[in-house]
Amino acid sequence: MTDEHVERRYDAEPWWAGLGAVGAVGLIVFGAVLAVWVFFRLPGTPENLAGGYYGAAKVIAIGLVVAGSALWGRGRR
């Protein structure tokens, strides 16, 4: 089969790009809940606590980037 007959679909943006300000706040809150979950070592906490905090920090960081982008977009109107 040649490349002419194969349809390829690629997402032009990452999964978090369309969340907006409300989704960003949700990600930040979810990341904070994850960090508290790891802090209190509730069920499902990884053995390596640094890995749990790292995952929570990634979620918070994505939320902060999305929030900043949403607020920047509102200010440019």
mmCIF file of C-alpha atoms in Angstrom:
data_model
loop_
_atom_site.group_PDB
_atom_site.id
_atom_site.type_symbol
_atom_site.label_atom_id
_atom_site.label_comp_id
_atom_site.label_asym_id
_atom_site.label_seq_id
_atom_site.Cartn_x
_atom_site.Cartn_y
_atom_site.Cartn_z
ATOM 1 C CA MET A 1 0.000 0.000 0.000
ATOM 2 C CA THR A 2 1.379 3.371 -0.945
ATOM 3 C CA ASP A 3 1.348 6.514 1.123
ATOM 4 C CA GLU A 4 -1.354 7.992 -1.086
ATOM 5 C CA HIS A 5 -3.925 5.556 0.250
ATOM 6 C CA VAL A 6 -3.062 5.889 3.910
ATOM 7 C CA GLU A 7 -4.817 8.643 5.781
ATOM 8 C CA ARG A 8 -2.837 9.942 8.726
ATOM 9 C CA ARG A 9 -4.386 11.979 11.486
ATOM 10 C CA TYR A 10 -2.297 13.959 13.903
ATOM 11 C CA ASP A 11 -3.550 16.167 16.667
ATOM 12 C CA ALA A 12 -2.297 19.667 16.158
ATOM 13 C CA GLU A 13 -2.347 20.473 19.859
ATOM 14 C CA PRO A 14 -1.751 18.596 23.116
ATOM 15 C CA TRP A 15 -4.615 17.195 25.199
ATOM 16 C CA TRP A 16 -4.535 20.073 27.698
ATOM 17 C CA ALA A 17 -4.618 22.895 25.162
ATOM 18 C CA GLY A 18 -8.398 23.299 25.120
ATOM 19 C CA LEU A 19 -9.018 23.251 28.866
ATOM 20 C CA GLY A 20 -9.220 26.995 29.429
ATOM 21 C CA ALA A 21 -9.130 28.765 32.774
ATOM 22 C CA VAL A 22 -11.621 26.492 34.522
ATOM 23 C CA GLY A 23 -9.785 23.359 33.455
ATOM 24 C CA ALA A 24 -6.509 24.910 34.574
ATOM 25 C CA VAL A 25 -7.875 25.547 38.047
ATOM 26 C CA GLY A 26 -9.132 21.962 38.083
ATOM 27 C CA LEU A 27 -5.659 20.667 37.234
ATOM 28 C CA ILE A 28 -4.051 22.804 39.928
ATOM 29 C CA VAL A 29 -6.533 21.578 42.545
ATOM 30 C CA PHE A 30 -6.124 17.971 41.403
ATOM 31 C CA GLY A 31 -2.336 18.268 41.657
ATOM 32 C CA ALA A 32 -2.644 19.700 45.161
ATOM 33 C CA VAL A 33 -4.909 16.822 46.165
ATOM 34 C CA LEU A 34 -2.332 14.383 44.775
ATOM 35 C CA ALA A 35 0.413 16.050 46.817
ATOM 36 C CA VAL A 36 -1.687 15.861 49.993
ATOM 37 C CA TRP A 37 -2.492 12.226 49.198
ATOM 38 C CA VAL A 38 1.221 11.424 48.992
ATOM 39 C CA PHE A 39 1.988 13.474 52.114
ATOM 40 C CA PHE A 40 -0.463 11.479 54.228
ATOM 41 C CA ARG A 41 0.609 8.222 52.540
ATOM 42 C CA LEU A 42 -2.934 7.165 51.760
ATOM 43 C CA PRO A 43 -3.610 3.912 49.883
ATOM 44 C CA GLY A 44 -2.104 3.883 46.421
ATOM 45 C CA THR A 45 0.851 6.062 47.355
ATOM 46 C CA PRO A 46 4.011 4.895 45.590
ATOM 47 C CA GLU A 47 6.855 3.461 47.631
ATOM 48 C CA ASN A 48 9.129 6.199 46.371
ATOM 49 C CA LEU A 49 7.502 9.361 47.728
ATOM 50 C CA ALA A 50 9.591 11.592 45.464
ATOM 51 C CA GLY A 51 7.904 10.012 42.451
ATOM 52 C CA GLY A 52 4.485 10.864 43.852
ATOM 53 C CA TYR A 53 5.456 14.457 44.511
ATOM 54 C CA TYR A 54 7.004 14.672 41.068
ATOM 55 C CA GLY A 55 3.778 13.530 39.429
ATOM 56 C CA ALA A 56 1.744 16.004 41.461
ATOM 57 C CA ALA A 57 4.156 18.800 40.556
ATOM 58 C CA LYS A 58 3.821 17.981 36.845
ATOM 59 C CA VAL A 59 0.025 18.218 37.046
ATOM 60 C CA ILE A 60 0.252 21.534 38.918
ATOM 61 C CA ALA A 61 2.795 22.883 36.426
ATOM 62 C CA ILE A 62 0.586 22.033 33.451
ATOM 63 C CA GLY A 63 -2.325 23.715 35.227
ATOM 64 C CA LEU A 64 -0.275 26.846 35.828
ATOM 65 C CA VAL A 65 0.841 27.002 32.195
ATOM 66 C CA VAL A 66 -2.715 26.571 30.945
ATOM 67 C CA ALA A 67 -3.992 29.202 33.406
ATOM 68 C CA GLY A 68 -1.303 31.646 32.343
ATOM 69 C CA SER A 69 -2.063 31.052 28.692
ATOM 70 C CA ALA A 70 -5.802 31.533 29.259
ATOM 71 C CA LEU A 71 -5.280 34.748 31.206
ATOM 72 C CA TRP A 72 -2.759 36.027 28.660
ATOM 73 C CA GLY A 73 -5.295 35.394 25.899
ATOM 74 C CA ARG A 74 -7.988 37.316 27.746
ATOM 75 C CA GLY A 75 -5.714 40.297 28.289
ATOM 76 C CA ARG A 76 -4.820 40.575 24.606
ATOM 77 C CA ARG A 77 -8.412 41.172 23.433
#
